[in-house]
Tab-separated table of C-alpha atoms in Angstrom:
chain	number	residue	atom	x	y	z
A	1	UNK	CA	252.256	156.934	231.602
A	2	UNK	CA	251.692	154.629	228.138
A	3	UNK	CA	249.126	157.648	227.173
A	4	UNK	CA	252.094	160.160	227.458
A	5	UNK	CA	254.282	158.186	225.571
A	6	UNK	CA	251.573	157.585	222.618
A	7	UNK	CA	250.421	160.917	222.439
A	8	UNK	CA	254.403	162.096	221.666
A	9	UNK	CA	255.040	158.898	219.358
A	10	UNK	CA	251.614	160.224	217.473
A	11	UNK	CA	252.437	164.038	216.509
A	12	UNK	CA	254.975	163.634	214.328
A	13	UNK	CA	252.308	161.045	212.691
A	14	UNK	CA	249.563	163.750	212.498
A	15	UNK	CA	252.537	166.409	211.011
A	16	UNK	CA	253.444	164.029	207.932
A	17	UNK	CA	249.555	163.661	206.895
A	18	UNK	CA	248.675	165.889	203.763
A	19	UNK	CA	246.276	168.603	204.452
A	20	UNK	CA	242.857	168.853	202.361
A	21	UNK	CA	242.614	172.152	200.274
A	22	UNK	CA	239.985	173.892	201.885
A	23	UNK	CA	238.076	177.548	201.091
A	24	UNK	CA	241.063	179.412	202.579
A	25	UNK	CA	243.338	177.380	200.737
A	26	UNK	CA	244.738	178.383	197.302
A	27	UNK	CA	246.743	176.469	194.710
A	28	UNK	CA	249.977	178.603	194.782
A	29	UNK	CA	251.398	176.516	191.574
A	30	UNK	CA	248.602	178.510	189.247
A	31	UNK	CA	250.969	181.951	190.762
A	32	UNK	CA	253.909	180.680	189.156
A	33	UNK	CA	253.314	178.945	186.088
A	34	UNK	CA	253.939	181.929	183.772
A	35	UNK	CA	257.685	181.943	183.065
A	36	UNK	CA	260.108	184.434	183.493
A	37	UNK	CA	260.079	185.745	179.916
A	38	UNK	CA	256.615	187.263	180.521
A	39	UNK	CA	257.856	189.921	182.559
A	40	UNK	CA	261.197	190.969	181.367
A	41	UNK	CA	261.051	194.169	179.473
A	42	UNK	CA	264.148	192.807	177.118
A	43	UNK	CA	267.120	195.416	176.569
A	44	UNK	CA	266.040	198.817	176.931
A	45	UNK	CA	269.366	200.917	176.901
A	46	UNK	CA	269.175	203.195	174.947
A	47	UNK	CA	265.442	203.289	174.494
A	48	UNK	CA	263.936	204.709	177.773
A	49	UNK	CA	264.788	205.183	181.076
A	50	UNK	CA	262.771	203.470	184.341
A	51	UNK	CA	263.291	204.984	188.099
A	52	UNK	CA	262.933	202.444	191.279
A	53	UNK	CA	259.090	203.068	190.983
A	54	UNK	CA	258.483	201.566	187.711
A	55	UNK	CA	257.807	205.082	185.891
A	56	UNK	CA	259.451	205.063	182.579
A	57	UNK	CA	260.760	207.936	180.585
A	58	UNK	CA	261.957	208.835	177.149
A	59	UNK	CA	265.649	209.840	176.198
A	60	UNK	CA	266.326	213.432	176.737
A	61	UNK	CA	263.407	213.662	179.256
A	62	UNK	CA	264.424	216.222	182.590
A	63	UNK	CA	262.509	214.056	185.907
A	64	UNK	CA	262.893	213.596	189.657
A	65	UNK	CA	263.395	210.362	191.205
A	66	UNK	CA	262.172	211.150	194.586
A	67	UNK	CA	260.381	214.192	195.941
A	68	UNK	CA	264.076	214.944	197.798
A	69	UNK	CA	266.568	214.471	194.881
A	70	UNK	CA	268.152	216.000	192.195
A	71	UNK	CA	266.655	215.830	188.971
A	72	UNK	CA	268.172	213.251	186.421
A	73	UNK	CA	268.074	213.032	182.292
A	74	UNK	CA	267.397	210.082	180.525
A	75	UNK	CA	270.174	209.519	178.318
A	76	UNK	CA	271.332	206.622	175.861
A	77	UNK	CA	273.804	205.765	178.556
A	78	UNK	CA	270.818	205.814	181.277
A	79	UNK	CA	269.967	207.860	183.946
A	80	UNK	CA	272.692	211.307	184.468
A	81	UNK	CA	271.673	212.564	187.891
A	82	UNK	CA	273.542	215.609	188.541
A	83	UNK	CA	273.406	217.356	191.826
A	84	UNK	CA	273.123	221.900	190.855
A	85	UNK	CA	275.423	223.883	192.655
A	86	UNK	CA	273.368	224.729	195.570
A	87	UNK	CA	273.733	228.190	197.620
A	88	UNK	CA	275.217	227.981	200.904
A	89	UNK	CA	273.442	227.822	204.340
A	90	UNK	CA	273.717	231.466	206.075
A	91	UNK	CA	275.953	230.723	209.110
A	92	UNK	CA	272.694	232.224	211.482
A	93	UNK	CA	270.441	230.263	209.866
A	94	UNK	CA	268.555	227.948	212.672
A	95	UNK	CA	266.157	225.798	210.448
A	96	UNK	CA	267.187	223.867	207.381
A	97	UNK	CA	264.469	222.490	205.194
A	98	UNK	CA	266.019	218.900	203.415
A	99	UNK	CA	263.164	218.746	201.154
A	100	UNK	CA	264.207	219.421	197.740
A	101	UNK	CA	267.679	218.860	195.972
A	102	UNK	CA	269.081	221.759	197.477
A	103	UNK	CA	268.590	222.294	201.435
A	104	UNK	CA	266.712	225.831	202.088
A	105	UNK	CA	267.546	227.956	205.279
A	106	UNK	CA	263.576	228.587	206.878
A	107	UNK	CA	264.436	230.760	209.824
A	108	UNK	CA	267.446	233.131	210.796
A	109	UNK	CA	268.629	233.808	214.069
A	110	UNK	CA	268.465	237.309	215.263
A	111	UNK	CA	271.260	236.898	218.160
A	112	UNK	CA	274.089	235.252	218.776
A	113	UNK	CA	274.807	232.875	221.660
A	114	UNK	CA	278.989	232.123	222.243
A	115	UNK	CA	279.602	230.514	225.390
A	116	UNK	CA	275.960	230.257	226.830
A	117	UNK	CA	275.814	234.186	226.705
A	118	UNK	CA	273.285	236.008	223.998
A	119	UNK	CA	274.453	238.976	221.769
A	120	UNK	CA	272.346	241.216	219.710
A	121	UNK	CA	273.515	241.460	216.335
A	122	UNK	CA	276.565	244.333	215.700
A	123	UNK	CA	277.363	243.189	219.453
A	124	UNK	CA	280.832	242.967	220.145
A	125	UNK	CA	282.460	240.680	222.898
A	126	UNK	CA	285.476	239.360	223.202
A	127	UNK	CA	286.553	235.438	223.960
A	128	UNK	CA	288.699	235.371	226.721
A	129	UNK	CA	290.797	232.465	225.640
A	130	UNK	CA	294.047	234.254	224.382
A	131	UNK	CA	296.410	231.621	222.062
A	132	UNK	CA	299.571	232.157	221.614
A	133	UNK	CA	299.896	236.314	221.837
A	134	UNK	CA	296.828	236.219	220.082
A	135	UNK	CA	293.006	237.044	220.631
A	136	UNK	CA	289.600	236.464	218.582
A	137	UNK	CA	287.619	239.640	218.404
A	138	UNK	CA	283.918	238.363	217.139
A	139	UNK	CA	282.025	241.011	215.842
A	140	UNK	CA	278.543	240.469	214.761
A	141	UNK	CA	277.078	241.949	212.110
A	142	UNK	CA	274.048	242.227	209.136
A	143	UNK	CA	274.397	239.580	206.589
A	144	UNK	CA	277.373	237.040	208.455
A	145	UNK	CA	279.288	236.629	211.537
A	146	UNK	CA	282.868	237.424	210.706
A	147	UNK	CA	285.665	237.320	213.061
A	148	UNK	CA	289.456	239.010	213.001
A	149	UNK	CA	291.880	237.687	214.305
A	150	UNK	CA	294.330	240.054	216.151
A	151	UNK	CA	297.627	239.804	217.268
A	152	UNK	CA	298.674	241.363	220.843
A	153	UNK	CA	300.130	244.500	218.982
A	154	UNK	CA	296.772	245.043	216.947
A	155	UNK	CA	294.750	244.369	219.592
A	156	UNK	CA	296.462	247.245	221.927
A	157	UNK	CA	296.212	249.220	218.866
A	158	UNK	CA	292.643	248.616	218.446
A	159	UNK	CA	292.088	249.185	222.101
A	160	UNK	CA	293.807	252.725	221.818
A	161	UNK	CA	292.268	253.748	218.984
A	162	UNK	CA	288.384	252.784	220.502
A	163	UNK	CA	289.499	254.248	223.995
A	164	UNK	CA	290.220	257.642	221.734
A	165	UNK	CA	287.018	257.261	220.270
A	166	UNK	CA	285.198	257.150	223.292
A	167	UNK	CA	286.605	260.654	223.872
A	168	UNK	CA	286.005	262.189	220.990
A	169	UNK	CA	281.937	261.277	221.842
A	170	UNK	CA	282.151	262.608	224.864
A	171	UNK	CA	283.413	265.961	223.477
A	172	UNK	CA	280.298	266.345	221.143
């Protein structure tokens, strides 16, 4: 029981004694004795321009901060990064590529899925939701997906004038 008792009365002891510098031991004072004023680079506005990797570039120079950004001109002011009007995404497209300033569709889609059903392109279907005396007529085609929006009247009208189309084929 007294050895219990010494042993705790003796670590905090042990914890207060200085440690010998030893061969994995460095002096970490030697690290810091160069002052502050060794590695400021003093005002550089209006001189040169340095990105958030250290690279530093002259006034009127065109350069990219990261492989994914826009580019950005060294100016007396510093750094103008301006982000290009980029093209828009194709509505079908199913793989976007993030890697330069603008995104770049990689793959297009060559059918169309509404409401877990597929459609080839130039397919037309018709969502059965009606709103307010008015239905959504999809119609697929090339280069977009564009959709009209009918009212009842139209829509009969459009119905009539297909149904009469249908005829005529028949005919030939």
């Amino acid at each position: 029981m007294v050895s219990r008792y010494l042993s705790v009365a003796l670590v905090p002891v042990l914890l207060l004694i200085p440690r010998p510098n030893g061969p994995g031991r460095v002096a970490v004072a030697a690290e810091y004795s160069k002052t502050d004023l060794d590695y400021e680079f003093g005002d550089y506005r209006g001189k040169w321009c340095i990105d958030d990797h250290g690279f530093v570039y002259s006034i009127g120079e065109v350069y990219y901060p990261s492989p994914t950004s826009c580019p950005c001109t060294c100016t007396i002011d510093g750094p103008v990064c301006v982000r290009p009007k980029c093209p828009r995404i194709h509505p079908r497209c199913t793989r976007i590529r993030y890697k330069a300033c603008c995104p770049v569709c990689e793959a297009m889609a060559r059918v169309c899925v509404y409401g877990g059903k597929t459609y080839r392109l130039l397919e037309e279907f018709r969502v059965r939701k009606i709103q307010t005396s008015q239905s959504l007529l999809p119609t697929l085609s090339q280069p977009q997906v564009h959709s009209e929006l009918l009212t009842e009247r139209k829509y009969a009208a459009y119905l009539q004038e297909r149904k009469e189309r249908s005829y005529l084929r028949e005919d030939l």
